[in-house]
Short mmCIF file of C-alpha atoms and ligand atoms in Angstrom, two decimals:
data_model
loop_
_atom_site.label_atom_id
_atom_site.label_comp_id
_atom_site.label_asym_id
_atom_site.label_seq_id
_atom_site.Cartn_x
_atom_site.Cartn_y
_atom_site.Cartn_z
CA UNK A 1 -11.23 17.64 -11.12
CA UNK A 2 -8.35 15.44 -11.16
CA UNK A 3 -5.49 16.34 -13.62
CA UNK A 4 -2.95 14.36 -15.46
CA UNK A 5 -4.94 11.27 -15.59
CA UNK A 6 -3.92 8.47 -18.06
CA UNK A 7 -5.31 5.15 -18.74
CA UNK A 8 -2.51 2.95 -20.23
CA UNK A 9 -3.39 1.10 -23.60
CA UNK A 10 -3.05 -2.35 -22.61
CA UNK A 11 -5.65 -1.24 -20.19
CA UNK A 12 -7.85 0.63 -21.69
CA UNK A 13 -8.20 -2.32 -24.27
CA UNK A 14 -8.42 -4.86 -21.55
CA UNK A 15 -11.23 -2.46 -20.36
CA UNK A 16 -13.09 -2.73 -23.77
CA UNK A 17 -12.60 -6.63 -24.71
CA UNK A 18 -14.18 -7.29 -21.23
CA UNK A 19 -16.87 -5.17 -21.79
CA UNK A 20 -17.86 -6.41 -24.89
CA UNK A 21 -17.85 -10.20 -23.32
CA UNK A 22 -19.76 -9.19 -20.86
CA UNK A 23 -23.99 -9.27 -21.06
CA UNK A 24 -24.69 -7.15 -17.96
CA UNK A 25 -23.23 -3.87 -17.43
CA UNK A 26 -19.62 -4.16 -16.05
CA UNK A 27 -17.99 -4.01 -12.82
CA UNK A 28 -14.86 -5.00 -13.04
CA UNK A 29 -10.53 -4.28 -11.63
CA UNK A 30 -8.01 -4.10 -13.86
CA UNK A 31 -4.45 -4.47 -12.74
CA UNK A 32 -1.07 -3.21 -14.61
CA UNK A 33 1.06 -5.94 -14.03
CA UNK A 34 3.95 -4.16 -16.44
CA UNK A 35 3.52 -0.57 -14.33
CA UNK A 36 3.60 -2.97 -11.14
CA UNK A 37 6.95 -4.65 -11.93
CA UNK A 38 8.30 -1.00 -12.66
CA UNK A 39 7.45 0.57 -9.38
CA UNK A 40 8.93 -2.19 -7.77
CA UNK A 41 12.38 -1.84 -9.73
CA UNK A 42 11.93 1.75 -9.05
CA UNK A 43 11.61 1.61 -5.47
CA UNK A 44 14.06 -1.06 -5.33
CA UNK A 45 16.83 0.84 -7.20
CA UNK A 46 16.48 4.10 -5.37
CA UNK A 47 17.16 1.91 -1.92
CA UNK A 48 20.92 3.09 -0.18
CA UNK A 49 23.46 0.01 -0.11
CA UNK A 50 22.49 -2.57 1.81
CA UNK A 51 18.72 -1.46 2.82
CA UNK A 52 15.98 -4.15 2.11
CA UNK A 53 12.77 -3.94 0.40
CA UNK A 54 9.94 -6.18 1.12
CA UNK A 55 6.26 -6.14 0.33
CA UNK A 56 3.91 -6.11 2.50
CA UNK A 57 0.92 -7.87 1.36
CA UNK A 58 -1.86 -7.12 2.74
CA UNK A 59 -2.18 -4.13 0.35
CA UNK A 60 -2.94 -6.72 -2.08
CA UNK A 61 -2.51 -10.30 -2.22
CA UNK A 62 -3.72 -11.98 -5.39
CA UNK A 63 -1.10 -14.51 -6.89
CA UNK A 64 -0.15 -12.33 -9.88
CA UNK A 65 0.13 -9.28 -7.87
CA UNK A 66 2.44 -11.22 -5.54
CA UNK A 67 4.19 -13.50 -8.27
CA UNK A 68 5.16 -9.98 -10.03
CA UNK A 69 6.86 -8.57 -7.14
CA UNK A 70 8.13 -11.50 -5.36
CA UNK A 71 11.19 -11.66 -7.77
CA UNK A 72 12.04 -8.13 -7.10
CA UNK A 73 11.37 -7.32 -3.80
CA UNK A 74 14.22 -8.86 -0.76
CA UNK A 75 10.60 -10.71 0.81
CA UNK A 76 7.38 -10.66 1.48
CA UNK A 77 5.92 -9.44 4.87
CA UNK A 78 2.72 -11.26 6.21
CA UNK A 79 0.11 -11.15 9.27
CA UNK A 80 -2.17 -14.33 8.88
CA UNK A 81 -2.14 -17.93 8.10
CA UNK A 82 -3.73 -17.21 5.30
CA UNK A 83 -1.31 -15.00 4.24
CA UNK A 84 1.08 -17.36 5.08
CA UNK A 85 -0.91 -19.88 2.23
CA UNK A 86 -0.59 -16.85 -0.16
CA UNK A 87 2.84 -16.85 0.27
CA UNK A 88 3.93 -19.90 -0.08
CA UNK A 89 2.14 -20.44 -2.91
CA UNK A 90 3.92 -17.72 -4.82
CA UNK A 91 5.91 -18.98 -7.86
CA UNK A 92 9.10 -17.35 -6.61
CA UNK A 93 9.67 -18.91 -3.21
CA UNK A 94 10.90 -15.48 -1.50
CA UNK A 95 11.80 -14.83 2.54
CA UNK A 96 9.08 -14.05 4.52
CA UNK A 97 8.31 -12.24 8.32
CA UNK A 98 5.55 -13.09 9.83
CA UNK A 99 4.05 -9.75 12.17
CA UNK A 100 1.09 -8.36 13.58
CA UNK A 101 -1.18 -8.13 16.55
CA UNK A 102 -3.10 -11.16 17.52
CA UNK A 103 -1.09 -14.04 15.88
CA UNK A 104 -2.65 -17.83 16.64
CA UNK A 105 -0.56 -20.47 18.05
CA UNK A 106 -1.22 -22.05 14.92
CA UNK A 107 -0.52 -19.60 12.38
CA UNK A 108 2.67 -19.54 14.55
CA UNK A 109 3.60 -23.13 14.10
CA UNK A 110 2.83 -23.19 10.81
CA UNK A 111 5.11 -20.34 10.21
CA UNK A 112 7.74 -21.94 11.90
CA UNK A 113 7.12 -25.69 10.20
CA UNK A 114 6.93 -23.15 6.81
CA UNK A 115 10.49 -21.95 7.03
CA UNK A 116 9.82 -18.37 8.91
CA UNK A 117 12.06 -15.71 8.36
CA UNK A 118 11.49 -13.82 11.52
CA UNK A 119 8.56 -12.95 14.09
CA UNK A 120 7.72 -9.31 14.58
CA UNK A 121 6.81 -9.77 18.41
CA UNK A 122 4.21 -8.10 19.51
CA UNK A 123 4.11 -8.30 23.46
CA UNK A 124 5.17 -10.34 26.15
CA UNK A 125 2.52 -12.73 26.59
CA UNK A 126 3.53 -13.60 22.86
CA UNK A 127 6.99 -13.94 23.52
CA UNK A 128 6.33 -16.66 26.25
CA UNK A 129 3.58 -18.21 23.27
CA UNK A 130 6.27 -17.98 20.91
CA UNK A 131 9.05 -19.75 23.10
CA UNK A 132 6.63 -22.40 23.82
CA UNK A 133 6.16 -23.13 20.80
CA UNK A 134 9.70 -23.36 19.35
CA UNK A 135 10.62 -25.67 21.61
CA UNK A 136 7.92 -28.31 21.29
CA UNK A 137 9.38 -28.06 17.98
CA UNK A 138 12.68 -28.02 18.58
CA UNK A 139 13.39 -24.62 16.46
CA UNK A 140 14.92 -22.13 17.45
CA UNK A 141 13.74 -18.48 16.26
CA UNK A 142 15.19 -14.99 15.31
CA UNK A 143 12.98 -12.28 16.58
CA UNK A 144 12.46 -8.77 16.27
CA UNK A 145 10.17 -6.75 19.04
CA UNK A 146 8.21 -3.91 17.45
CA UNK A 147 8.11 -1.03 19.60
CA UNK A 148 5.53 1.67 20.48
CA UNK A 149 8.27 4.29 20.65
CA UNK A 150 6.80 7.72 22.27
CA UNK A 151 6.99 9.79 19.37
CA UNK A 152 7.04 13.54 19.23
CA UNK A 153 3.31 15.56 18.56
CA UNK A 154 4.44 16.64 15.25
CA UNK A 155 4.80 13.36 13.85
CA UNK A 156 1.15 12.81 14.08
CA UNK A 157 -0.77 11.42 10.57
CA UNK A 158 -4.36 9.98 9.85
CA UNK A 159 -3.53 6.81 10.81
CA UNK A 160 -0.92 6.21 13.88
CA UNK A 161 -0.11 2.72 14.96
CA UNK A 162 2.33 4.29 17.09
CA UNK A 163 3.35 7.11 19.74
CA UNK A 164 -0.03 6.80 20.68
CA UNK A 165 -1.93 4.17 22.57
CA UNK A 166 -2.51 1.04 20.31
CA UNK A 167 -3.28 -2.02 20.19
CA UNK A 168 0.38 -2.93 18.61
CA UNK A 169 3.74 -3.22 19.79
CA UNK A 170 5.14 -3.25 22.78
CA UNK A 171 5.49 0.01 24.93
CA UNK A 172 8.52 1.57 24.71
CA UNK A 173 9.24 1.97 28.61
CA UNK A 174 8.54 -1.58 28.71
CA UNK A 175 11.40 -2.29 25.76
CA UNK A 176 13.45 -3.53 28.23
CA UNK A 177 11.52 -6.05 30.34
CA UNK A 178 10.72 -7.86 26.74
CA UNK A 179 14.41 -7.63 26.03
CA UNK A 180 15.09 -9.30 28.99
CA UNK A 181 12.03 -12.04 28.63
CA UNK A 182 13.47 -12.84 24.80
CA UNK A 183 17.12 -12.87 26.34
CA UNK A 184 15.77 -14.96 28.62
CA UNK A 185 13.89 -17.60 26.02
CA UNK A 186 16.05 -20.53 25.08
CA UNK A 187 14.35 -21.26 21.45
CA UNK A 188 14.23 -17.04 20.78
CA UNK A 189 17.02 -15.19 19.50
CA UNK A 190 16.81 -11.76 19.23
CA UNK A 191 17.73 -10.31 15.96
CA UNK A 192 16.92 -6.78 15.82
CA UNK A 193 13.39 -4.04 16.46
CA UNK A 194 10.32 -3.41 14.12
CA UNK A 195 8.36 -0.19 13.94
CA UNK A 196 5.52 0.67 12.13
CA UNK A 197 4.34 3.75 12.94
CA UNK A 198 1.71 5.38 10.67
CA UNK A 199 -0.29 4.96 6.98
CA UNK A 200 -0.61 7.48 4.45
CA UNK A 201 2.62 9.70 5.12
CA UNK A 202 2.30 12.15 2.46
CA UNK A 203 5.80 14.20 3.37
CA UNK A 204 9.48 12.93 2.52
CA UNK A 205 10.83 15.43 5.29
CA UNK A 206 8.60 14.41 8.12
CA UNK A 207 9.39 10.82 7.48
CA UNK A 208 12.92 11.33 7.08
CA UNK A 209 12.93 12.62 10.40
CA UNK A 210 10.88 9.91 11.64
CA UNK A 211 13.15 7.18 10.59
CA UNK A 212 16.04 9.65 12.01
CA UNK A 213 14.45 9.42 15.06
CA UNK A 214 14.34 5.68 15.18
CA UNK A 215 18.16 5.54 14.11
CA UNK A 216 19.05 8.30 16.90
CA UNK A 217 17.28 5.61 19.61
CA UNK A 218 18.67 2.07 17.79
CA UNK A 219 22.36 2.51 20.01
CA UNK A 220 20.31 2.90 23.26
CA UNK A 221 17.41 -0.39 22.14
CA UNK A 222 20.39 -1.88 21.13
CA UNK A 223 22.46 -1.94 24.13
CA UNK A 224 19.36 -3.11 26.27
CA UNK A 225 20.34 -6.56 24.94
CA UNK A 226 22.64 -8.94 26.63
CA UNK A 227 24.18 -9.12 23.22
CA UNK A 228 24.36 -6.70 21.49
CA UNK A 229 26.36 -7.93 18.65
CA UNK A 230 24.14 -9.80 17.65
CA UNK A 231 20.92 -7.47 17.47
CA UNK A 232 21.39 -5.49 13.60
CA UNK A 233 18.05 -5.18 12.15
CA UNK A 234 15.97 -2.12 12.35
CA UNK A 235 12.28 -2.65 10.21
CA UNK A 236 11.05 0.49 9.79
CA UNK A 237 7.92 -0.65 8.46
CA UNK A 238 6.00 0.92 5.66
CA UNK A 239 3.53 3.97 5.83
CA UNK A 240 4.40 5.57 2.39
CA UNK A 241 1.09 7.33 1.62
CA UNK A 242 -0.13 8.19 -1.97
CA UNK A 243 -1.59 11.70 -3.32
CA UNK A 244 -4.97 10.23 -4.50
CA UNK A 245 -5.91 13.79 -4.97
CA UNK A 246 -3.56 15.12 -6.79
CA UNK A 247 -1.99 12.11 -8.83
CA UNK A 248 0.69 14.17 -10.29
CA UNK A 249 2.51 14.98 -7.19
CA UNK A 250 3.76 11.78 -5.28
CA UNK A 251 6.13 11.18 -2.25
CA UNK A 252 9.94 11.65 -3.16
CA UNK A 253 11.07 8.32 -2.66
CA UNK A 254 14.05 8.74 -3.68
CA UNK A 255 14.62 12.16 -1.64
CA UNK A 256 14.26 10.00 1.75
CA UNK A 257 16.22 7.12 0.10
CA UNK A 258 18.80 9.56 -0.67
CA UNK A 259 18.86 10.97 3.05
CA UNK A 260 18.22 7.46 4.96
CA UNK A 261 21.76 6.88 2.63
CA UNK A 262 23.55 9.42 4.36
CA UNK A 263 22.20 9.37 7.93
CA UNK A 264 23.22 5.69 8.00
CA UNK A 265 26.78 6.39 6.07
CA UNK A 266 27.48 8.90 9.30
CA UNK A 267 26.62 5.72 11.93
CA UNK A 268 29.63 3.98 13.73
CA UNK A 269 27.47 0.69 13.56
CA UNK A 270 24.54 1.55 11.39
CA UNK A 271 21.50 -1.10 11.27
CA UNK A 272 20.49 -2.99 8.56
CA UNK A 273 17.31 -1.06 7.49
CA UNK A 274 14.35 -3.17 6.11
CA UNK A 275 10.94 -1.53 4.67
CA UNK A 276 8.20 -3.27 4.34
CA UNK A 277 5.77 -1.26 1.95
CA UNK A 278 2.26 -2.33 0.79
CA UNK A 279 0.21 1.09 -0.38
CA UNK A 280 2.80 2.90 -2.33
CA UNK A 281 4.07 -0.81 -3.85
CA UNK A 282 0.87 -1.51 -5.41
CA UNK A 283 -1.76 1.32 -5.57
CA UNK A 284 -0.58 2.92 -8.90
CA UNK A 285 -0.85 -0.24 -10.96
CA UNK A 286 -5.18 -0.92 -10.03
CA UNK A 287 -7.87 0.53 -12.24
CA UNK A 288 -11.83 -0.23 -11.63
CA UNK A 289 -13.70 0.21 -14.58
CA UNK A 290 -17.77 0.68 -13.68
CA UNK A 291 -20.82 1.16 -16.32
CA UNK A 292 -23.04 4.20 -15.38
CA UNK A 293 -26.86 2.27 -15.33
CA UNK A 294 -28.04 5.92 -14.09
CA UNK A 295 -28.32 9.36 -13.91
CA UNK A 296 -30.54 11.66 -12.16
CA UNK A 297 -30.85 15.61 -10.63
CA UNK A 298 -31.69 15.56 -6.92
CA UNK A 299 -32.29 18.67 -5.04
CA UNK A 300 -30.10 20.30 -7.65
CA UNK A 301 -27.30 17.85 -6.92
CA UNK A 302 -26.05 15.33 -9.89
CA UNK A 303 -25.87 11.55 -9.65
CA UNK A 304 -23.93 9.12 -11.72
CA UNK A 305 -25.65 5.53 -10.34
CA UNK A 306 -23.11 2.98 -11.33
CA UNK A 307 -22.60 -1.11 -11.43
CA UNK A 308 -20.33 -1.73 -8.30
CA UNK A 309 -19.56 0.55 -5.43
CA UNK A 310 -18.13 0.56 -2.55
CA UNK A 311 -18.80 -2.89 -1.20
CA UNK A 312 -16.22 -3.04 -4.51
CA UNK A 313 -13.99 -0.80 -3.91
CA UNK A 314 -13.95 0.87 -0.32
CA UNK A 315 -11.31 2.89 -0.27
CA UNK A 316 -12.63 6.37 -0.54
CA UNK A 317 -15.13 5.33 1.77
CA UNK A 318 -12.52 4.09 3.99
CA UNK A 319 -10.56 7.60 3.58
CA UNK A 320 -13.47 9.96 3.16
CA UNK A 321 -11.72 11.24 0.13
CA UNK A 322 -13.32 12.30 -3.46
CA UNK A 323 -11.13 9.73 -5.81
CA UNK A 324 -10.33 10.88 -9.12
CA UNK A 325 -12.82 9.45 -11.96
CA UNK A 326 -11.52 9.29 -15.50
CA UNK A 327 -14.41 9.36 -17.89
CA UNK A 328 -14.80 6.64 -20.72
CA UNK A 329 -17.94 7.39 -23.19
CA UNK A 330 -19.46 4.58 -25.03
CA UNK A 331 -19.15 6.38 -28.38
CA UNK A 332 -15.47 7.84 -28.00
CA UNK A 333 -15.48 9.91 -30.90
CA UNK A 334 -18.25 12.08 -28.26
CA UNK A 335 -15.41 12.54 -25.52
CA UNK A 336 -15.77 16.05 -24.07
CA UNK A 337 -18.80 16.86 -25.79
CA UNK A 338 -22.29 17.51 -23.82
CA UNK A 339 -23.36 19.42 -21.20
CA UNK A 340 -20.49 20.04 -18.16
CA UNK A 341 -21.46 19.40 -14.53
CA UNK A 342 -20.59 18.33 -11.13
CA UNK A 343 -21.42 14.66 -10.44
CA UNK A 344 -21.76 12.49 -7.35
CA UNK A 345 -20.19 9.11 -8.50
CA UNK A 346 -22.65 6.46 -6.17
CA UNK A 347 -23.11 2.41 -6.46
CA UNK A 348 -25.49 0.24 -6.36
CA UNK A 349 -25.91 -0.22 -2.66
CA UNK A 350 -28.96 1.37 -0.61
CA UNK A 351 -26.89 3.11 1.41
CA UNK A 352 -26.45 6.74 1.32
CA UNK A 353 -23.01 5.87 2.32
CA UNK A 354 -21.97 4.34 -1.13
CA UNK A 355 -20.18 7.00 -2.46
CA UNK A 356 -16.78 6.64 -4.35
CA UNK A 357 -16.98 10.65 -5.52
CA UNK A 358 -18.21 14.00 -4.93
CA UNK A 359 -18.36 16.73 -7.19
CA UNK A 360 -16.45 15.13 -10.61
CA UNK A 361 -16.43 18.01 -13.27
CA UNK A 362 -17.64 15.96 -16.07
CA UNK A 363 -18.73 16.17 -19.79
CA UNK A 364 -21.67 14.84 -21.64
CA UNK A 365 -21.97 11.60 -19.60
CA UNK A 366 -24.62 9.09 -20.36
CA UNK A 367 -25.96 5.41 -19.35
CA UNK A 368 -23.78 3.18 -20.78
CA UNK A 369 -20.25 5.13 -20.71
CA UNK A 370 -17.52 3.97 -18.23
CA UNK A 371 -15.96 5.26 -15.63
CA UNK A 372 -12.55 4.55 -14.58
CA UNK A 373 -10.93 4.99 -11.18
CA UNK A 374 -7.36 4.64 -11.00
CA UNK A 375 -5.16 4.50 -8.05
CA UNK A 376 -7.03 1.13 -7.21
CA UNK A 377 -4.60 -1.10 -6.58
CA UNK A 378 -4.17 -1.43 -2.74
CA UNK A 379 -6.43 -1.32 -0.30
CA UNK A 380 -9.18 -1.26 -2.54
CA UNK A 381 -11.10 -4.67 -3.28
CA UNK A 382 -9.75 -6.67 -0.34
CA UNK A 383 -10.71 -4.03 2.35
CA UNK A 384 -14.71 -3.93 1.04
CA UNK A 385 -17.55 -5.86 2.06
CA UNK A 386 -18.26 -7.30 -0.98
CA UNK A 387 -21.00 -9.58 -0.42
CA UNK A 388 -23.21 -6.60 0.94
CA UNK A 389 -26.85 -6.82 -0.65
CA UNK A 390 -25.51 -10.22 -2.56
CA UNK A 391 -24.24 -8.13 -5.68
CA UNK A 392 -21.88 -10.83 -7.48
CA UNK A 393 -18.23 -10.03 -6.65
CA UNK A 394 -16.70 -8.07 -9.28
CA UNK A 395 -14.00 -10.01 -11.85
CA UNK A 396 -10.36 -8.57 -11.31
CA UNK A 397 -8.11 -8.68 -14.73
CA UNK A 398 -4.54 -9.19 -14.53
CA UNK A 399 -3.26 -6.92 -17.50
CA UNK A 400 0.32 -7.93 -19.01
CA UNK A 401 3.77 -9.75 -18.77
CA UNK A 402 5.40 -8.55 -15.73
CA UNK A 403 8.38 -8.64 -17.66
CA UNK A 404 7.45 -6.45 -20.48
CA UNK A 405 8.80 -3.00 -20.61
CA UNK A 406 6.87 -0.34 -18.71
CA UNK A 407 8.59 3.00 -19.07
CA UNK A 408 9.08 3.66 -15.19
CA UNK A 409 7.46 3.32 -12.14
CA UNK A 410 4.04 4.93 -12.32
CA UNK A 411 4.36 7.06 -8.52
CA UNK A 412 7.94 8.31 -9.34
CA UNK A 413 7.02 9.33 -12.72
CA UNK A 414 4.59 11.05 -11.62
CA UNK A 415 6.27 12.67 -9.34
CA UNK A 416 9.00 13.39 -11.32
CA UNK A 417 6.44 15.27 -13.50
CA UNK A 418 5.69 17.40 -11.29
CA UNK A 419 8.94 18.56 -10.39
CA UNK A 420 9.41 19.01 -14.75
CA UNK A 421 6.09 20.96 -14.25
CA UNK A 422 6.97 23.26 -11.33
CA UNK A 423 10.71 24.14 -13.54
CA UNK A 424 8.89 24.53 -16.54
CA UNK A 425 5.92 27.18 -15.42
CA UNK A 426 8.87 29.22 -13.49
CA UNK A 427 10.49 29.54 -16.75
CA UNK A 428 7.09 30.65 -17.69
CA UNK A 429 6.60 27.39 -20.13
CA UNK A 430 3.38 26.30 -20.66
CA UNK A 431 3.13 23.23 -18.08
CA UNK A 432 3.57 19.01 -19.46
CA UNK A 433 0.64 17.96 -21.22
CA UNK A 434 -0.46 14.61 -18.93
CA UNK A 435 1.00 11.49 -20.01
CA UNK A 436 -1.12 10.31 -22.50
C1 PLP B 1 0.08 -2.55 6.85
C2 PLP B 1 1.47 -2.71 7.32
C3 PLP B 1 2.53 -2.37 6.47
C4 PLP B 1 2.34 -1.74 5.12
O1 PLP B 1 1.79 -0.47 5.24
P1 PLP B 1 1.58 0.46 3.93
O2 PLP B 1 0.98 1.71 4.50
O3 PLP B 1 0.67 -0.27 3.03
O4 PLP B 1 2.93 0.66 3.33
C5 PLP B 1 3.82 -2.61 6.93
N1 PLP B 1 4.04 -3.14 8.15
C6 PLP B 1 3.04 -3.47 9.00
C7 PLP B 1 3.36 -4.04 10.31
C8 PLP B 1 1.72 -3.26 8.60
O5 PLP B 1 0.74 -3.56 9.46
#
């Protein structure tokens, strides 16, 4: 069972006023756009002098989820003409990169004729596309090459774009041949080298020593250039995982913030350092709300049939995780009463597959109540195949003025909780109550 789960007011009442509007049994996000804002200040304030923040956002790219960080992020970090459209549409006209595997001439030009940052180059063949097309334009283009550095066994996660064989990046013993080819490009100008090496890092200390790993090779990448001076930006990407098992413990951002900060302060010529986070940006501020329509025993085993699933919300499909399910009853003045069991949390979908959780200790539930699962705010609608069996999509609710005061960013409060916790019990205090 998950602990320390909270639904803010502003949501839970959002929760309710749709509900009542609504004639069928609800399916529906909900989005924290207050929590967001804070989590983005948080991250942002935590950053050593001179490192860059942008968001990458693919996590999640409606307008208000993008129109609440844009003003406090350094940019915005795309992979698609259509995230290109996203972007520009933004009400806070922000700089933006545009990276990843596969780019179209088009999406290229358009970039370009859209004010581009910087490309994140993926391989040579792009690099020639990419000259070409600068100079039927006449523009001339700062680049970074993302690498496919070979990385060390240990640094292995669930999800490796690098030190591996993948589709992205360019090979790190052929760094200096692509060096050479931008050198070599009279519209390309290169600026500096991207990596983005894994999703989901759950550990401070094993990305810190990533990242020192990257900053022990930038003098030698560097110097491959025929100009060195002019090559100073190091992208590090994003990665930042989130514990959507246990909620109250969250990466130390500010831990590797704090040591990035002094491995750069010890550099003769230290980079500047860019991330580009999407997950650990915009998970914490997503909630989606489904009506149980059923309930039934099979071979001993519980099942809560809900509105939705996971052509909704994919995620713990995606992961093969259990996510945590906060329980709303119908009648609230029953919460915690009834009969307590294991559930299987399932959708709609006649798929045995459609499962967003195994094994929820839960009290007293019945058709009608709510569940809630939190933690749903990247990754989770935009990854799913939502038009599977031709269920309507589900609405998503934007919650909030950005600009209204959240008390702190949702992750680091939470993890900042459980470092309160772990002090308290070894003074042998009874542990926090949750928030709320
Ligand atoms: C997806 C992606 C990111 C963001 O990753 P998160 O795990 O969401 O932080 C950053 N950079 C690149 C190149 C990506 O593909």
């Amino acid at each position: 069972m998950a602990e320390s789960l909270s639904i803010p007011d502003r949501i839970r009442d959002a929760i309710n006023a749709h509900r009542q509007a609504c004639d069928e049994p609800m399916a529906a996000f909900f989005y924290d756009l207050p929590a967001l804002a804070a989590q983005g200040r948080a991250l942002k304030a935590a950053l050593p002098p001179g490192v860059e923040l942008y968001y990458a956002i693919k996590a999640n790219s409606e307008a208000a989820i993008i129109d609440t960080l844009a003003p406090i992020v350094d940019g915005l970090e795309l992979s698609s003409g259509g995230e290109i459209e996203r972007a520009c549409a933004c009400s806070t006209p922000r700089p933006w990169v545009l990276s990843g595997p596969g780019k179209l001439d088009s999406d290229m030009r358009e970039a370009m004729m859209r004010g581009v940052e910087a490309f994140h180059v993926e391989s040579l063949g792009e690099v020639e596309r990419l000259q070409a097309i600068a100079a039927s334009l006449d523009s001339h283009q700062p680049v970074l090459l993302r690498i496919n550095p070979a990385l060390p066994e240990a640094f292995s996660s669930r999800l490796r774009m690098a030190g591996t064989a993948t589709p992205f990046g360019i090979d790190e013993t052929q760094l200096s041949e692509a060096v050479q080819a931008v050198d070599a490009a009279p519209n390309l100008r290169l600026v500096g080298f991207h990596i983005h090496a894994m999703s989901h890092q759950a550990c401070e200390r094993r990305h810190q020593r990533l990242l020192a790993t990257y900053l022990e090779r930038w003098p030698h990448w560097r110097a491959l250039a025929s100009d060195p001076e002019r090559v100073t930006q190091l992208n590090v990407g994003g990665g930042i995982g989130v514990n959507y098992l246990r909620p109250s413990e969250q990466f130390d951002w500010p831990g590797l913030c704090q040591a990035l900060g002094q491995q750069l302060a010890a550099m003769p010529e230290p980079p500047r350092v860019r991330f580009e986070i999407g997950r650990f940006l915009s998970a914490f501020c997503g909630y989606y709300a489904i009506e149980v329509l059923d309930t039934k025993i099979s071979h001993g085993e519980g099942f809560l049939v809900c509105r939705g699933g996971t052509h909704q919300f994919r995620l713990p499909a995606a992961q093969g995780h259990d996510h945590p399910v906060i329980h709303l009853p119908r009648d609230s003045q029953r919460a915690g009463e009834g009969e307590r069991r294991p559930w299987t949390v399932v959708g709609q979908l006649c798929t045995p597959k459609d499962v967003l959780s195994r094994k929820q200790e839960l009290s007293g539930v019945a058709v009608g109540d709510l569940l809630v699962l939190p933690l749903a705010g990247a990754y989770g609608y935009n990854i799913s195949h939502a038009d599977f069996l031709c269920h309507p999509r589900p609405e998503q609710r934007f919650v909030g003025d950005p600009l209204q005061e959240a008390p702190d960013g949702i992750g680091l409060c939470h993890a900042r909780d459980a470092r309160e916790r772990h002090e308290g019990e070894s003074k042998g205090q009874r542990p926090a109550e949750p928030l709320r």
